[in-house]
XYZ file of C-alpha atoms in Angstrom:
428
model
C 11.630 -0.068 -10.275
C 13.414 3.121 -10.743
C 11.126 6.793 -9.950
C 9.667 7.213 -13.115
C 8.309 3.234 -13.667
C 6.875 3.974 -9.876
C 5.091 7.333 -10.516
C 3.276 5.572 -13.738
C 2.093 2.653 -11.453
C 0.957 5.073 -9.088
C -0.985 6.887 -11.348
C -1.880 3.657 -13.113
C -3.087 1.608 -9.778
C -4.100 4.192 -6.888
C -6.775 6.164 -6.907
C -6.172 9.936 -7.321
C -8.556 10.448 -4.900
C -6.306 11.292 -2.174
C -4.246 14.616 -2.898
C -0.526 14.742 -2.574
C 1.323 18.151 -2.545
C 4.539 16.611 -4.090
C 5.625 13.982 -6.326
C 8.447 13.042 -4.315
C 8.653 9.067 -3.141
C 9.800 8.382 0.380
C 11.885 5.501 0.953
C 13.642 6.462 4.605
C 13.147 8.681 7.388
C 15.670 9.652 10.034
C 14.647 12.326 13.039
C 13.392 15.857 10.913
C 14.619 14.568 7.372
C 13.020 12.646 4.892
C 15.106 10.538 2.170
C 13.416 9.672 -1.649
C 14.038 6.928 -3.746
C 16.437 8.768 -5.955
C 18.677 9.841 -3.012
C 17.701 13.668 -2.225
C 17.516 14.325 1.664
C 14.102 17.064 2.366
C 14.115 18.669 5.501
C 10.620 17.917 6.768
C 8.283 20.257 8.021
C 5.491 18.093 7.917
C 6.052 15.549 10.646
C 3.506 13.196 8.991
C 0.948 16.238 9.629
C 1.926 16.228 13.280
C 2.653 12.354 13.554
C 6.027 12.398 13.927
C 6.497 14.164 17.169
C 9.735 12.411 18.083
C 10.878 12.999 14.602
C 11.135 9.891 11.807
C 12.293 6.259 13.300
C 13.165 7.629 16.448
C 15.476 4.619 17.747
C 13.857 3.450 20.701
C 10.224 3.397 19.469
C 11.718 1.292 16.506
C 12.901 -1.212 19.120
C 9.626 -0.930 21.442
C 8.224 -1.947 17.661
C 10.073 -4.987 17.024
C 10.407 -6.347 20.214
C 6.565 -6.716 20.276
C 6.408 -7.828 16.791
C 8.201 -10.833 18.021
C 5.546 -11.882 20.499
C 2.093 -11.070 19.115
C 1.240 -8.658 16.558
C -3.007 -8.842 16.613
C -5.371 -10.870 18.218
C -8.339 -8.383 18.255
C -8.929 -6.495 21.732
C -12.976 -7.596 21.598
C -11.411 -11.275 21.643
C -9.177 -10.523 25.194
C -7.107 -8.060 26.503
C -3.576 -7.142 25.204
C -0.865 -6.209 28.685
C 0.327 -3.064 26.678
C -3.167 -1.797 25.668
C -3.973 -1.814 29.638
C -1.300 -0.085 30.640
C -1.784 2.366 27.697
C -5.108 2.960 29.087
C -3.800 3.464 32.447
C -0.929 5.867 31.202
C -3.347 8.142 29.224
C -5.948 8.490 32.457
C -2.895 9.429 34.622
C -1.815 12.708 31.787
C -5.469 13.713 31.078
C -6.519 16.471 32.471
C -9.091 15.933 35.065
C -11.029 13.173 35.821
C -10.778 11.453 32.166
C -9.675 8.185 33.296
C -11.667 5.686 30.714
C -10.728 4.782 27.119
C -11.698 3.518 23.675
C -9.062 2.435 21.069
C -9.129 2.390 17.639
C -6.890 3.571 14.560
C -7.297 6.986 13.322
C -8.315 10.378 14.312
C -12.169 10.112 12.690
C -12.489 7.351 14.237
C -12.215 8.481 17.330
C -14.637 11.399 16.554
C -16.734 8.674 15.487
C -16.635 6.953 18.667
C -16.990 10.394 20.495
C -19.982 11.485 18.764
C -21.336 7.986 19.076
C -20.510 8.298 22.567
C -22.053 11.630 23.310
C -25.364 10.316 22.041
C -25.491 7.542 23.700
C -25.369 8.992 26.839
C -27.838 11.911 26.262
C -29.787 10.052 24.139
C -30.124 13.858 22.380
C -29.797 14.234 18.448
C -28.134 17.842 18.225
C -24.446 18.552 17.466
C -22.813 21.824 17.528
C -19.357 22.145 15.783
C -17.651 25.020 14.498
C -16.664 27.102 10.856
C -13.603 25.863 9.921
C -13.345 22.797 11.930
C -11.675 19.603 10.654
C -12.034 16.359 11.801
C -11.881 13.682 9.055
C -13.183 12.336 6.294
C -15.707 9.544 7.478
C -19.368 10.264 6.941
C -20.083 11.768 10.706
C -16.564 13.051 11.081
C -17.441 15.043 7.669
C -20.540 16.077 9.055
C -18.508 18.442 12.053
C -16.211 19.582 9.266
C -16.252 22.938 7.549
C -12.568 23.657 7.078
C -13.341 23.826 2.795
C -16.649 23.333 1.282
C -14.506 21.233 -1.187
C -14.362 18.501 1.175
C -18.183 18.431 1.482
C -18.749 18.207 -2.055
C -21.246 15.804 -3.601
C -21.248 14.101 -0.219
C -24.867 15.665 0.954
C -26.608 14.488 2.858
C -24.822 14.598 6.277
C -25.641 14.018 9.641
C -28.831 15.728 10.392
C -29.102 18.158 13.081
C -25.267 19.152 12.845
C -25.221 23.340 13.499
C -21.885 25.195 13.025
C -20.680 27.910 14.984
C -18.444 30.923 14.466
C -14.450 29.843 15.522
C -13.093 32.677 17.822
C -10.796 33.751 14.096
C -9.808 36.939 16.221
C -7.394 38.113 13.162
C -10.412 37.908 11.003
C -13.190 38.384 13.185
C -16.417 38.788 11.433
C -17.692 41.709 14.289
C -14.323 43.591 13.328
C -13.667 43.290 17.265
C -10.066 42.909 18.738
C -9.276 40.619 21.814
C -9.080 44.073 23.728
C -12.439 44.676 23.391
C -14.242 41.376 22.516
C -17.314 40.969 23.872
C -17.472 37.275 22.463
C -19.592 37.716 20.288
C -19.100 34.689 18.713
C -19.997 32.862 21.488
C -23.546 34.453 21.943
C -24.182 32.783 18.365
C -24.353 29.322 20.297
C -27.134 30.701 22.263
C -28.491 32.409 19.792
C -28.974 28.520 17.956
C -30.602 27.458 21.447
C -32.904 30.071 21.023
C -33.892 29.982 17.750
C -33.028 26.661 16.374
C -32.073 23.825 18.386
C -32.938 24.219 22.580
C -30.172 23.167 24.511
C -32.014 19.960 25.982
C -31.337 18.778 22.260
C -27.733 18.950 21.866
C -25.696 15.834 22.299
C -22.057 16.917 22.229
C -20.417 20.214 21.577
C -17.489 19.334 19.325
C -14.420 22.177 19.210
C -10.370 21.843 18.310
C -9.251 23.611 21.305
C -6.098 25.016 18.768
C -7.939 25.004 15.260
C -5.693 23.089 13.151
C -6.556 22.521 9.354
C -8.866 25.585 10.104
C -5.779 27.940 9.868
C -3.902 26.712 13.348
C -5.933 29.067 15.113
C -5.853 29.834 18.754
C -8.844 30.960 20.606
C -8.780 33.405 23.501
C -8.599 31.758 26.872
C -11.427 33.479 27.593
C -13.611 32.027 25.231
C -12.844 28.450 26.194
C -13.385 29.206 29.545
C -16.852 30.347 28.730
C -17.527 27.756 25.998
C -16.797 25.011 29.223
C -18.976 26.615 31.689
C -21.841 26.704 29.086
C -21.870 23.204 27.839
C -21.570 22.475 31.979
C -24.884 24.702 32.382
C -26.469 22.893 29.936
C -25.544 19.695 30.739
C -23.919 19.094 27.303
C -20.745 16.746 26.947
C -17.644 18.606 25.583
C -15.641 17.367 22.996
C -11.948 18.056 22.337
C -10.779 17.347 19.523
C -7.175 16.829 20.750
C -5.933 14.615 17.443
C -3.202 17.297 16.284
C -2.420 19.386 18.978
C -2.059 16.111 21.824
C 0.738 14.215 23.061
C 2.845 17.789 23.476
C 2.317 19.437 20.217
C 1.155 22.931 21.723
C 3.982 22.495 24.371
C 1.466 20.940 26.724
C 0.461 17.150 27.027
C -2.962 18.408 25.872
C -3.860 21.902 24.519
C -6.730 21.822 27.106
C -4.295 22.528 29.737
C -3.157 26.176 28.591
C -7.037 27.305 29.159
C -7.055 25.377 32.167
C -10.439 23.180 31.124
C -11.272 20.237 30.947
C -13.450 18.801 28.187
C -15.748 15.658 28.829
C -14.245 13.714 25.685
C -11.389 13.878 24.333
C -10.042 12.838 20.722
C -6.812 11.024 20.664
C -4.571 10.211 17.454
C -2.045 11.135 14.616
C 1.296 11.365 17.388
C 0.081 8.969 19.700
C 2.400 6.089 18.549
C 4.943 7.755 16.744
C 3.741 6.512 12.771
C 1.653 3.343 14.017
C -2.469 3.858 13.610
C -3.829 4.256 16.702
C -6.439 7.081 18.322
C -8.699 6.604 21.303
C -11.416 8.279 23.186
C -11.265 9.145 26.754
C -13.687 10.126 28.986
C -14.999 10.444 32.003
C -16.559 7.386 33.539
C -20.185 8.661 33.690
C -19.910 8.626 29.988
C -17.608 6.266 29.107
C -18.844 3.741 31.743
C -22.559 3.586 30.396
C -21.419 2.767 27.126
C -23.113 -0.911 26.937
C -21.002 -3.733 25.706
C -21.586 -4.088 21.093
C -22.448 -0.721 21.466
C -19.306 0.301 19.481
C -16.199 -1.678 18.468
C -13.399 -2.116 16.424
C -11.082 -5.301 14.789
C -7.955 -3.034 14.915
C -7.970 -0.864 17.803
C -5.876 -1.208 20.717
C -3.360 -2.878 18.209
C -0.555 -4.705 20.143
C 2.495 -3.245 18.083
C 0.820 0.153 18.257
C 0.182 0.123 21.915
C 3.667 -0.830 22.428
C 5.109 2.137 20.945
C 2.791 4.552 22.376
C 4.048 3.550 26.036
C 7.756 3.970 24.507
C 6.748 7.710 22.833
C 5.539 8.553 26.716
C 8.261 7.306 28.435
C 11.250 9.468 25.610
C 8.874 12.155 26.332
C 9.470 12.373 29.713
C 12.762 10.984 30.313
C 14.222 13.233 27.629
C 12.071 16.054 28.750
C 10.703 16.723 25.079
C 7.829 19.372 26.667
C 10.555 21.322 27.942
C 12.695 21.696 24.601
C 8.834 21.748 22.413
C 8.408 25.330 24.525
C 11.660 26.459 24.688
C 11.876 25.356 20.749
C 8.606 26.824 19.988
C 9.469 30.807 21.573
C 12.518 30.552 19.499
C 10.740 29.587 16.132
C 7.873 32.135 16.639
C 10.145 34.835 17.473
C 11.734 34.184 14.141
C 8.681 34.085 12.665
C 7.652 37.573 14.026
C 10.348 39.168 12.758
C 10.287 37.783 9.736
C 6.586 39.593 9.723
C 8.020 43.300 10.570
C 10.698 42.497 7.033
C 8.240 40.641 4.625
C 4.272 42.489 4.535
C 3.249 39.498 2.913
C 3.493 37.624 6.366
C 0.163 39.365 8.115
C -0.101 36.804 11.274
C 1.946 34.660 12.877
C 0.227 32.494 15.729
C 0.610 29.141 17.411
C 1.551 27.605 20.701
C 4.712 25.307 21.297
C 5.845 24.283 17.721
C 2.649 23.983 16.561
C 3.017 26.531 14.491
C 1.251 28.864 11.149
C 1.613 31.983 9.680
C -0.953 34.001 7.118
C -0.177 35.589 3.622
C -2.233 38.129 2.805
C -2.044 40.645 0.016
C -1.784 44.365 0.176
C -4.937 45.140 1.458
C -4.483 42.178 3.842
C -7.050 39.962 1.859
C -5.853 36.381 1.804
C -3.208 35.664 -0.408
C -3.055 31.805 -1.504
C -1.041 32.627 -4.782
C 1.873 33.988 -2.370
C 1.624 30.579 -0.819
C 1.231 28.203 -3.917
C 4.623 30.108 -4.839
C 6.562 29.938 -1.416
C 5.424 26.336 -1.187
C 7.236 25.827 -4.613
C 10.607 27.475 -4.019
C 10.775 26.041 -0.328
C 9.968 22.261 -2.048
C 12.882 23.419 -4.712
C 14.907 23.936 -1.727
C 13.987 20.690 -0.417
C 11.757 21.815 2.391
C 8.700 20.458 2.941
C 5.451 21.911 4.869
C 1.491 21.669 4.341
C -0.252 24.691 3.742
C -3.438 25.049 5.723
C -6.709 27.702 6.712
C -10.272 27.896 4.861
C -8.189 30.076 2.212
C -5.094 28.112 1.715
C -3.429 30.704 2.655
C -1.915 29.513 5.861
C 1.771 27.788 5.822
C 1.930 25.577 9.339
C 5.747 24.643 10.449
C 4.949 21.028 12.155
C 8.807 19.939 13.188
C 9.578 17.359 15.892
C 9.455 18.266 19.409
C 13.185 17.204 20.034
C 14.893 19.206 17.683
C 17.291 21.918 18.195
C 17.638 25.330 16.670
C 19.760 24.369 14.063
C 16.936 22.267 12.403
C 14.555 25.863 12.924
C 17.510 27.678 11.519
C 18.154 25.486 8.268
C 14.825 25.774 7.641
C 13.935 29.400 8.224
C 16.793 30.432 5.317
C 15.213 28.418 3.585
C 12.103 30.519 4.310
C 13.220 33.703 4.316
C 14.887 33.241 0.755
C 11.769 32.156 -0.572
C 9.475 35.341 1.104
C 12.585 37.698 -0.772
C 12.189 36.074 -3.935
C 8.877 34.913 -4.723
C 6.771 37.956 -3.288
């Protein structure tokens, strides 16, 4: 079938539920580029929305694929025990921060925010959850329920979860108390108290649930500060914290885990998207007083822990440290956002640039610094012209996040900043 005859299947046989920001049809990957069906290589900035840490087929995950597919390929984990899902298991409590040493597997990122929410109140036995504006953390009913990155995501879902309360995100560019971080007061944290003493007392909360870098949210990152505090409250109130961990793990932020640049560690953790370089898997990981209590039927899964899966995530860790992709993902990283910031002092358009390692965003805004999501829609277009491809992100749209491999060099960052820049000079 030739592109056209496929693009009138598509749109005769899937459902257009699920929104696609091109029209392009992927047929081969290789490291940052993507290769259609009609022959055109895109440079991809997109990573498989932060999948593809090691970049597309990288060649030993490939082989860590097929060797396993040649001995078993499922079985189901609540049946026995798969070797590689063990050693996974043991791999993941030896990176985590802290003492998170015990796991759950299953296949995507909600549902491991499933499992962590499920997890949470189990061991409480409380019914409260506190998440945050701007949050995203799937699309499953109680995933949805912790999400307020769009309202459009909500829509004609009602009703949720009960007893879900959101929280102001420390948004210091747009901070709703018109504070900067030189003289925050964290504000924005007092709100969660303010809840315990007006809404919901603190002996009622199950989980506190918080992206420690805010990704769909506008790739937002908090002041140390304020994580610090968040940790030591949910600790004084003897409230399990959640990270959500699902985009900015496995090295994305230039750490293992984004927990470790605030120096905290949360009580759950949220596992996914890079984890196996393109296979589904996510987990949850937690400490044992939580993890441990959680009685056998109490949760499960046919797919998790997935042989083939498991088997690639052990290959991811090992390139990551043999070919010391942390190292290049800050060095990488400084170089891209420097780029970035001056790129802000040419274009006005640009009005932040933030991120950590090459996780990475800036914000349009208009002339009076008001969000500016037509300025997007347009660079977006001339960049996808270009053959450049990124997801736009932040409550607004307004937000364009750069999500390249972690192994790449500057000459991928260069190719696509011209790109970039030649769009900002001729489309705003």
């Amino acid at each position: 079938m030739n592109r056209d005859e496929l693009l009138n299947a598509a749109k005769e046989h899937l459902s257009p539920v699920l929104a696609r920001s091109t029209q392009i049809i992927m047929e081969k990957g290789a490291g940052p580029y993507i290769y259609t069906s009609d022959g055109e290589r895109y440079l991809d900035y997109c990573s498989g929305i932060a999948v593809n840490n090691l970049g597309h087929c990288h060649p030993r995950l490939v082989a860590a694929a097929k060797k396993q597919i040649d001995n078993l390929i499922h079985g189901s984990f609540s049946l026995g025990y798969y070797p590689g899902a063990i050693k996974l298991a043991m791999k993941l409590s030896e990176i985590s921060p802290g003492d998170l040493s015990m796991v759950f597997f299953s296949n995507s990122g909600a549902e491991a925010v499933e499992g962590a929410l499920k997890a949470a109140r189990w061991k409480t036995q409380r019914p409260g959850i506190i998440a945050f504006r701007g949050a995203f953390h799937g699309r499953t009913m109680g995933a949805l329920s912790v999400t307020s990155s769009r309202a459009g995501f909500r829509e004609n879902y009602a009703p949720f979860l009960p007893s879900v309360f959101h929280a102001p995100y420390p948004y210091c560019f747009r901070c709703p108390y018109e504070k900067s971080e030189d003289n925050c007061s964290l504000q924005c944290l007092a709100e969660i108290e303010r809840l315990f003493e007006t809404i919901i007392p603190p002996g009622d909360i199950a989980s506190i649930i918080f992206e420690p870098v805010q990704g769909e949210g506008g790739y937002i990152v908090p002041p140390v500060k304020y994580v610090q505090s968040l940790r030591e409250l949910a600790g004084r109130h003897k409230i399990p914290l959640i990270f959500d961990e699902i985009q900015t793990g496995f090295g994305r932020t230039g750490k293992m885990f984004a927990a470790e640049h605030f120096n905290v560690t949360p009580d759950i953790m949220c596992l996914g998207k890079a984890m196996a370089g393109g296979f589904p898997l996510s987990a949850v990981i937690g400490t044992r007083d939580i993890m441990g209590d959680w009685t056998p039927g109490a949760h499960g899964t046919t797919f998790g822990a997935n042989p083939v899966s498991c088997a690639v995530a052990l290959s991811a860790l090992e390139v990551m440290e043999e070919d010391n992709v942390l190292d290049n993902c800050r060095k990488m990283g400084s170089y891209f956002k420097s780029e970035l910031m001056a790129l802000k002092k040419e274009f006005p358009v640009i009005g932040d640039v933030r991120g950590l390692g090459l996780m990475l965003a800036v914000e349009l805004v208009d002339d009076k610094g008001k969000p500016d999501k037509s300025a997007t829609e347009k660079i977006t277009g001339y960049c996808l012209e270009q053959k450049l491809l990124f997801f736009n992100c932040g409550v607004y749209k307004n937000c364009i996040r750069f999500i390249t491999p972690l192994n790449i060099d500057s000459s991928v960052i260069d190719e696509g900043l011209k790109i970039f820049r030649d769009a900002l000079k001729n489309v705003t």
